[in-house]
XYZ file of N, CA and C in Angstrom:
579
model
N -22.435 32.728 -8.282
C -23.217 32.637 -9.708
C -24.376 32.184 -9.582
N -25.294 32.413 -10.361
C -26.768 31.801 -10.226
C -26.714 30.512 -10.827
N -27.425 29.615 -10.214
C -27.531 28.417 -10.591
C -28.398 27.882 -12.218
N -29.458 29.181 -12.097
C -30.428 29.255 -13.236
C -30.467 30.791 -13.407
N -30.668 31.248 -14.612
C -31.117 32.679 -14.730
C -31.887 32.758 -16.003
N -33.127 33.390 -15.707
C -34.220 33.770 -16.374
C -34.137 35.179 -16.947
N -33.849 35.341 -18.142
C -33.437 36.827 -18.428
C -34.386 37.125 -19.471
N -35.392 38.197 -18.981
C -36.597 38.655 -19.833
C -37.228 37.771 -20.677
N -37.544 36.819 -19.926
C -38.391 35.796 -20.552
C -39.660 36.089 -20.507
N -40.811 36.199 -21.960
C -41.942 36.080 -22.194
C -42.697 35.027 -22.478
N -43.894 34.772 -22.297
C -44.473 33.387 -22.673
C -46.076 33.817 -22.853
N -46.457 33.069 -23.777
C -48.067 33.334 -23.458
C -48.591 32.135 -24.473
N -50.147 31.626 -24.500
C -50.603 30.699 -24.867
C -51.828 31.170 -25.798
N -51.606 31.714 -26.894
C -52.970 32.391 -27.396
C -53.172 33.593 -27.106
N -53.488 33.664 -25.682
C -54.082 35.007 -24.834
C -53.091 35.703 -24.422
N -53.471 36.436 -23.435
C -52.501 37.608 -22.613
C -51.168 36.748 -22.710
N -49.949 37.778 -22.355
C -49.020 37.220 -21.795
C -49.155 36.422 -20.394
N -48.702 35.389 -20.315
C -48.291 34.752 -18.832
C -46.855 35.478 -18.410
N -45.992 35.673 -19.012
C -44.762 36.073 -18.117
C -44.269 37.386 -19.402
N -44.320 38.347 -18.897
C -43.959 39.789 -19.362
C -42.285 39.987 -18.807
N -41.510 39.752 -19.888
C -40.293 39.945 -19.355
C -39.784 39.920 -18.181
N -39.868 38.415 -17.364
C -39.752 38.138 -16.285
C -37.878 37.941 -16.236
N -37.681 38.181 -14.910
C -36.477 38.044 -14.425
C -36.186 37.477 -13.444
N -35.634 36.223 -13.203
C -35.489 35.565 -11.857
C -34.032 34.651 -12.120
N -33.385 34.716 -10.728
C -32.336 33.878 -10.572
C -32.294 33.071 -9.488
N -31.944 31.927 -9.462
C -31.971 30.722 -8.449
C -30.339 30.629 -7.988
N -29.914 31.096 -6.844
C -28.919 30.936 -6.325
C -28.396 29.711 -5.542
N -27.300 29.061 -5.521
C -27.145 28.148 -4.558
C -27.547 28.289 -3.113
N -28.133 27.188 -2.675
C -28.759 27.109 -1.201
C -30.115 28.020 -1.071
N -30.540 28.281 -2.114
C -31.525 29.031 -1.919
C -33.132 28.409 -1.926
N -34.117 28.409 -1.305
C -35.339 27.840 -1.242
C -36.191 28.952 -1.609
N -37.026 28.607 -2.607
C -37.976 29.562 -3.167
C -39.433 29.028 -3.297
N -40.569 29.645 -3.042
C -41.699 29.135 -2.868
C -42.674 30.065 -4.082
N -43.456 29.311 -4.842
C -44.225 30.006 -5.746
C -45.461 30.151 -5.202
N -46.367 31.243 -4.680
C -47.431 31.174 -4.246
C -48.353 31.841 -5.369
N -49.275 31.600 -5.355
C -50.495 32.191 -6.613
C -51.846 31.496 -6.797
N -52.828 31.936 -7.099
C -54.080 31.332 -7.535
C -53.894 30.262 -8.757
N -54.625 29.753 -8.787
C -54.596 28.371 -9.856
C -54.737 29.122 -10.913
N -53.911 28.578 -12.115
C -53.661 29.526 -13.456
C -52.680 30.576 -13.487
N -52.282 30.868 -12.672
C -51.371 32.041 -12.488
C -50.087 31.638 -13.232
N -49.694 30.587 -13.444
C -48.463 30.266 -14.362
C -47.636 29.673 -13.401
N -47.628 28.908 -12.187
C -46.672 28.218 -11.310
C -45.844 27.196 -12.151
N -46.721 26.330 -12.405
C -46.435 25.341 -12.885
C -45.606 25.531 -14.506
N -46.335 26.550 -15.020
C -45.717 26.842 -16.454
C -43.967 27.535 -16.028
N -44.004 28.029 -15.195
C -42.633 28.906 -14.664
C -41.812 27.437 -14.597
N -41.921 26.564 -13.677
C -41.300 25.546 -13.248
C -40.975 24.824 -14.344
N -41.978 24.412 -15.620
C -41.454 23.559 -16.987
C -40.287 24.756 -17.463
N -40.515 25.705 -17.611
C -39.428 26.803 -17.978
C -38.039 26.487 -17.454
N -37.996 26.639 -16.130
C -37.256 26.510 -15.092
C -36.253 25.112 -15.641
N -37.273 24.160 -15.575
C -36.718 22.658 -16.195
C -36.154 22.530 -17.330
N -36.783 23.291 -18.422
C -36.107 23.322 -19.783
C -37.138 22.513 -20.470
N -38.367 22.235 -19.886
C -39.326 21.535 -20.520
C -40.355 22.385 -21.414
N -40.169 23.415 -21.077
C -40.955 24.499 -22.281
C -40.085 25.955 -22.682
N -40.352 26.103 -23.414
C -39.333 27.136 -24.166
C -40.430 28.636 -24.210
N -39.623 29.446 -23.763
C -40.137 31.001 -23.830
C -40.325 31.672 -24.901
N -41.253 32.398 -25.300
C -41.394 32.941 -26.570
C -40.304 33.857 -26.810
N -39.953 34.587 -25.628
C -38.582 35.307 -25.715
C -37.908 35.733 -24.358
N -36.803 35.930 -24.614
C -35.617 36.037 -23.733
C -35.078 34.704 -23.467
N -34.348 34.482 -22.389
C -33.648 33.299 -22.437
C -33.182 32.743 -20.928
N -33.320 31.544 -20.860
C -32.758 30.623 -19.870
C -31.525 30.058 -19.665
N -30.916 30.711 -18.589
C -29.201 30.328 -18.901
C -28.813 29.550 -17.452
N -28.730 28.122 -17.439
C -28.438 27.164 -16.506
C -27.154 27.454 -16.437
N -26.134 27.115 -15.330
C -25.054 26.995 -15.004
C -24.437 25.912 -15.751
N -23.485 26.057 -16.147
C -22.933 24.701 -17.209
C -22.751 23.455 -16.312
N -23.317 22.351 -16.799
C -23.279 21.080 -15.757
C -24.423 20.902 -14.809
N -25.076 21.627 -14.551
C -26.179 21.556 -13.411
C -27.210 20.664 -13.959
N -27.580 19.984 -12.706
C -28.802 19.027 -12.806
C -29.976 19.565 -12.235
N -31.002 19.486 -13.311
C -32.457 19.843 -12.693
C -33.400 18.877 -12.514
N -34.118 18.514 -11.506
C -34.906 17.574 -11.585
C -36.409 18.291 -11.091
N -37.571 17.701 -11.803
C -38.649 18.256 -11.735
C -39.833 17.081 -11.413
N -40.296 17.325 -9.959
C -41.405 16.397 -9.895
C -42.843 17.239 -10.374
N -43.385 16.693 -11.091
C -44.601 17.502 -11.999
C -45.730 16.954 -10.833
N -46.737 18.191 -11.184
C -47.934 18.229 -10.294
C -48.583 16.883 -10.212
N -48.878 16.421 -11.359
C -49.816 15.203 -11.858
C -49.139 14.307 -12.344
N -49.364 12.735 -11.633
C -48.638 11.518 -12.086
C -48.768 11.535 -13.600
N -47.939 11.320 -14.487
C -47.979 11.081 -15.478
C -48.583 9.768 -16.261
N -49.609 9.609 -17.249
C -50.500 8.523 -17.269
C -49.836 7.456 -18.009
N -48.313 7.703 -18.766
C -48.086 6.738 -19.574
C -46.706 6.130 -18.829
N -46.378 6.171 -17.534
C -45.276 5.706 -17.304
C -45.821 4.066 -16.864
N -44.829 3.102 -17.225
C -44.923 1.720 -17.003
C -43.547 1.151 -16.627
N -43.557 -0.039 -16.071
C -42.399 -0.430 -15.453
C -42.384 -0.636 -14.144
N -41.351 -1.236 -13.577
C -41.308 -1.557 -12.135
C -40.504 -0.419 -11.359
N -40.727 -0.227 -10.150
C -40.160 0.749 -9.492
C -38.796 0.900 -9.712
N -38.128 0.150 -9.602
C -36.491 0.230 -9.683
C -36.163 1.048 -11.391
N -36.919 0.374 -12.403
C -36.460 1.090 -13.774
C -37.058 2.433 -13.711
N -38.139 2.749 -12.967
C -38.413 3.947 -13.088
C -37.596 5.119 -12.389
N -37.166 4.518 -11.326
C -36.694 5.308 -10.481
C -35.007 5.604 -10.971
N -34.613 4.603 -11.511
C -33.166 4.327 -12.388
C -33.451 5.682 -13.368
N -34.463 5.501 -14.333
C -34.706 6.408 -15.132
C -34.223 8.219 -15.285
N -34.291 8.058 -13.899
C -34.066 9.499 -13.455
C -32.437 9.897 -13.667
N -31.889 8.792 -14.115
C -29.938 8.999 -14.190
C -29.962 9.365 -15.699
N -30.781 9.062 -16.551
C -30.692 9.302 -17.849
C -29.838 8.022 -18.474
N -28.740 8.536 -19.143
C -27.894 7.148 -20.141
C -27.636 5.967 -19.267
N -27.085 6.739 -17.974
C -26.592 5.727 -16.991
C -27.609 4.404 -16.816
N -29.184 4.575 -16.734
C -30.071 3.817 -16.421
C -30.090 2.725 -17.460
N -29.701 2.974 -18.744
C -29.976 1.102 -19.464
C -29.093 0.266 -19.063
N -27.939 0.599 -18.931
C -27.159 -0.620 -18.369
C -27.333 -1.344 -17.063
N -27.919 -0.471 -15.937
C -28.181 -0.849 -14.842
C -29.699 -1.733 -14.691
N -30.232 -1.056 -16.031
C -31.706 -1.470 -16.147
C -31.305 -2.944 -16.687
N -30.632 -3.152 -17.436
C -30.391 -4.437 -18.202
C -29.855 -5.493 -17.024
N -28.764 -5.088 -16.188
C -28.327 -5.782 -15.144
C -29.624 -6.333 -14.298
N -30.429 -5.441 -13.646
C -31.249 -5.596 -12.880
C -32.662 -6.748 -13.553
N -32.491 -6.538 -14.766
C -33.712 -7.406 -15.452
C -33.021 -8.779 -15.747
N -31.598 -8.764 -15.838
C -31.103 -10.195 -16.028
C -30.780 -10.813 -14.752
N -30.621 -10.334 -13.604
C -30.611 -10.849 -12.341
C -32.025 -11.171 -11.545
N -33.018 -10.844 -12.435
C -34.196 -11.321 -11.927
C -34.388 -12.455 -12.587
N -34.059 -12.460 -13.922
C -34.586 -13.631 -14.841
C -33.740 -14.939 -14.284
N -32.478 -14.902 -13.707
C -31.648 -15.800 -13.434
C -32.508 -16.769 -12.272
N -33.268 -16.104 -11.467
C -33.941 -16.597 -10.659
C -34.715 -17.665 -11.106
N -35.394 -17.534 -12.137
C -36.006 -18.716 -12.784
C -35.483 -19.267 -14.041
N -34.345 -18.770 -14.708
C -33.842 -19.237 -15.808
C -32.425 -19.313 -15.296
N -31.816 -20.792 -15.565
C -30.704 -20.922 -15.394
C -29.673 -21.321 -16.350
N -29.435 -20.659 -17.619
C -29.015 -20.898 -18.766
C -27.512 -20.268 -19.047
N -26.685 -21.252 -19.886
C -25.483 -20.537 -19.907
C -25.485 -19.187 -20.827
N -26.369 -19.060 -21.637
C -26.085 -17.594 -22.416
C -26.664 -16.417 -21.331
N -27.861 -16.921 -20.514
C -28.046 -15.864 -19.746
C -26.840 -15.666 -18.849
N -26.104 -16.318 -18.123
C -24.936 -15.975 -17.489
C -24.038 -15.407 -18.332
N -23.720 -15.648 -19.815
C -22.816 -15.094 -20.470
C -23.423 -13.485 -20.813
N -24.655 -13.194 -20.881
C -25.242 -11.770 -20.898
C -24.740 -10.790 -19.580
N -25.158 -11.613 -18.480
C -24.857 -11.322 -17.290
C -23.382 -10.831 -16.762
N -22.663 -11.873 -17.595
C -21.304 -11.405 -17.226
C -20.645 -10.268 -18.105
N -20.992 -9.985 -19.191
C -20.896 -8.911 -20.069
C -21.248 -7.872 -19.446
N -22.741 -7.734 -19.123
C -23.313 -6.131 -18.501
C -22.143 -6.303 -17.184
N -22.348 -7.274 -16.322
C -21.035 -6.737 -15.298
C -19.840 -6.214 -15.456
N -19.178 -6.852 -16.897
C -17.951 -6.344 -17.263
C -18.080 -4.661 -17.648
N -19.046 -4.451 -18.216
C -19.282 -3.184 -18.533
C -19.572 -2.175 -17.420
N -20.357 -2.523 -16.382
C -20.639 -1.876 -15.234
C -19.224 -1.658 -14.432
N -18.153 -2.399 -14.381
C -17.041 -2.159 -14.057
C -16.226 -1.157 -14.703
N -16.144 -1.432 -16.116
C -15.422 -0.633 -16.904
C -15.832 1.002 -16.731
N -17.556 1.025 -16.276
C -17.793 2.517 -16.365
C -18.183 3.061 -15.086
N -17.447 2.189 -13.947
C -17.594 2.506 -12.759
C -19.300 2.900 -12.265
N -20.037 2.084 -13.048
C -21.591 2.257 -12.905
C -22.028 1.832 -11.265
N -21.324 0.894 -10.497
C -21.890 0.240 -9.493
C -22.355 1.158 -8.292
N -21.578 2.328 -8.161
C -22.014 3.152 -7.165
C -23.586 4.020 -7.638
N -24.032 3.734 -9.014
C -25.267 4.545 -9.360
C -26.299 3.525 -8.774
N -26.149 2.079 -9.087
C -26.743 1.161 -8.415
C -26.828 1.408 -7.253
N -26.121 1.353 -6.131
C -26.244 1.946 -4.763
C -27.104 2.955 -4.109
N -26.771 3.983 -5.400
C -27.532 5.202 -5.209
C -29.173 4.859 -5.458
N -29.562 4.173 -6.537
C -30.767 3.935 -6.689
C -31.463 3.221 -5.740
N -30.717 2.204 -5.234
C -31.122 1.269 -4.193
C -31.243 1.761 -2.767
N -30.655 2.742 -2.476
C -30.804 3.603 -1.447
C -31.804 4.556 -1.441
N -31.790 5.281 -2.337
C -32.963 6.000 -2.573
C -34.604 5.495 -2.745
N -34.565 4.259 -2.892
C -35.823 3.326 -3.196
C -36.098 3.048 -1.523
N -34.770 2.886 -0.761
C -35.321 2.331 0.461
C -35.560 3.334 1.352
N -34.923 4.503 1.151
C -35.346 5.435 1.870
C -36.957 6.152 1.797
N -37.309 6.039 0.639
C -38.690 6.134 0.479
C -39.822 4.889 0.748
N -38.951 3.922 1.277
C -39.993 2.697 1.513
C -40.511 2.307 0.626
N -40.292 2.015 -0.723
C -40.472 1.285 -1.701
C -40.346 0.187 -2.280
N -40.776 -0.772 -2.531
C -40.385 -2.083 -3.224
C -40.022 -2.239 -4.637
N -38.905 -2.371 -4.879
C -38.101 -2.099 -6.215
C -38.931 -2.953 -7.464
N -39.628 -4.030 -7.009
C -39.938 -4.874 -8.171
C -41.380 -4.572 -8.133
N -42.244 -3.796 -7.741
C -43.365 -3.307 -7.810
C -43.967 -2.769 -9.285
N -44.994 -3.390 -9.819
C -45.134 -2.736 -10.891
C -45.878 -1.413 -11.130
N -45.538 -0.255 -11.228
C -45.824 1.074 -11.169
C -47.380 1.223 -11.108
N -48.034 0.624 -12.399
C -49.564 0.724 -12.430
C -49.999 -0.009 -11.331
N -49.706 -0.708 -10.283
C -50.842 -1.532 -9.166
C -50.321 -0.510 -8.016
N -49.732 0.556 -8.108
C -49.357 1.353 -7.185
C -50.778 2.356 -6.670
N -50.727 2.821 -5.439
C -51.585 3.880 -5.242
C -51.410 5.272 -5.510
N -52.449 6.353 -5.590
C -51.524 7.784 -6.312
C -50.560 7.962 -5.218
N -50.327 8.131 -4.060
C -49.436 8.250 -3.225
C -48.129 7.590 -3.324
N -47.989 6.176 -3.638
C -46.809 5.436 -3.964
C -46.276 5.928 -5.007
N -46.904 6.193 -6.036
C -46.753 6.795 -7.512
C -46.063 8.062 -7.183
N -46.674 8.861 -6.582
C -45.964 10.269 -6.394
C -44.416 9.725 -5.496
N -44.252 9.067 -4.653
C -43.076 8.823 -3.786
C -42.112 7.973 -5.085
N -42.483 7.274 -5.977
C -41.436 6.666 -6.892
C -40.997 8.018 -7.887
N -42.003 8.752 -8.057
C -41.335 10.089 -9.163
C -40.940 10.819 -8.109
N -41.279 11.053 -6.831
C -40.167 11.842 -5.865
C -38.512 11.469 -6.257
N -38.633 9.849 -5.837
C -37.226 9.220 -6.031
C -36.402 9.145 -7.074
N -37.206 9.333 -8.375
C -36.665 9.450 -9.610
C -35.940 10.733 -9.783
N -36.490 11.795 -9.505
C -36.181 13.047 -8.984
C -34.721 13.079 -8.153
N -35.098 12.559 -7.130
C -34.058 12.860 -6.139
C -32.545 11.864 -6.454
N -32.792 10.922 -7.104
C -31.631 9.655 -7.408
C -30.522 10.629 -8.204
N -31.007 11.742 -8.976
C -30.213 12.537 -9.655
C -29.323 13.331 -8.716
N -29.438 13.598 -7.806
C -28.893 14.447 -6.870
C -28.805 15.698 -7.707
N -29.898 16.398 -7.728
C -29.972 17.729 -8.370
C -29.733 18.736 -7.514
N -29.004 20.001 -8.424
C -28.485 21.173 -7.556
C -30.059 21.785 -7.465
N -30.997 21.621 -8.502
C -32.117 22.562 -8.427
C -33.269 21.431 -8.442
N -33.700 21.233 -7.448
C -35.027 20.333 -7.366
C -36.427 20.890 -7.342
N -37.131 21.064 -8.261
C -38.597 21.700 -8.564
C -39.752 20.883 -8.078
N -40.269 21.055 -7.264
C -41.256 20.187 -6.586
C -42.617 20.919 -7.058
N -43.595 20.652 -7.655
C -45.045 21.031 -7.916
C -45.927 20.428 -7.102
N -46.569 21.038 -6.037
C -47.502 20.399 -5.308
C -46.837 19.146 -4.858
N -45.711 19.045 -3.967
C -45.146 17.863 -4.036
C -45.989 16.827 -3.096
N -46.982 17.428 -2.201
C -47.488 17.038 -0.850
C -48.509 16.061 -1.673
N -49.108 16.447 -2.996
C -50.433 15.993 -3.729
C -50.484 14.528 -3.282
N -51.301 13.623 -2.817
C -51.510 12.217 -2.621
C -50.569 11.509 -1.793
N -49.945 12.255 -1.078
C -49.097 11.581 -0.150
C -49.440 11.593 1.199
N -49.161 10.606 2.220
C -49.224 10.334 3.601
C -48.262 11.033 4.126
N -48.560 11.235 5.618
C -47.830 11.764 6.416
C -46.169 11.756 6.626
N -46.108 10.622 6.888
C -44.715 9.764 6.507
C -44.002 9.971 5.345
N -44.386 10.024 4.263
C -44.279 10.523 2.787
C -43.518 11.778 2.912
N -44.643 12.713 3.370
C -44.675 14.040 3.330
C -43.341 14.672 4.493
N -43.282 13.752 5.544
C -41.916 13.890 6.102
C -40.497 13.548 5.788
């Protein structure tokens, strides 16, 4: 069964059709490369597959429960926060609880109040209840593999480091479909490897 099936999709942006009744199936284990000139619609197709853009006609049918991650071609300008929180945000709803834990433990280094300890205890209990500790380990593992500093401010990073953070955010989800739009832009050789 296909991980994602694009069925008779059509799309245009005011001018001629970009896709005219396009059909595509992504099967498990497949690796697909999109080649074409600038402006041919490669990035647009990835956005359709990722669910970020809807076709005018036709349908995109993902397998139930499938995880899709998309590394965009350009680094979005509105991303703020530290590396840990940005990578963690790739996990969606699970991210909030772990982000809160991470913030509280860092505050504990400079503030040692009973209220802060109470908040940390409450967050730890919720992490235990929801079995979210593995998610924290997953985030830290990906950050380590990408050779990133979890506490670095995203805004201060180089273009290549920002791309590595965004790649880590995509990988932390352990997606069945990983869409990489010009993934080597701004990366050094070690990061590419």
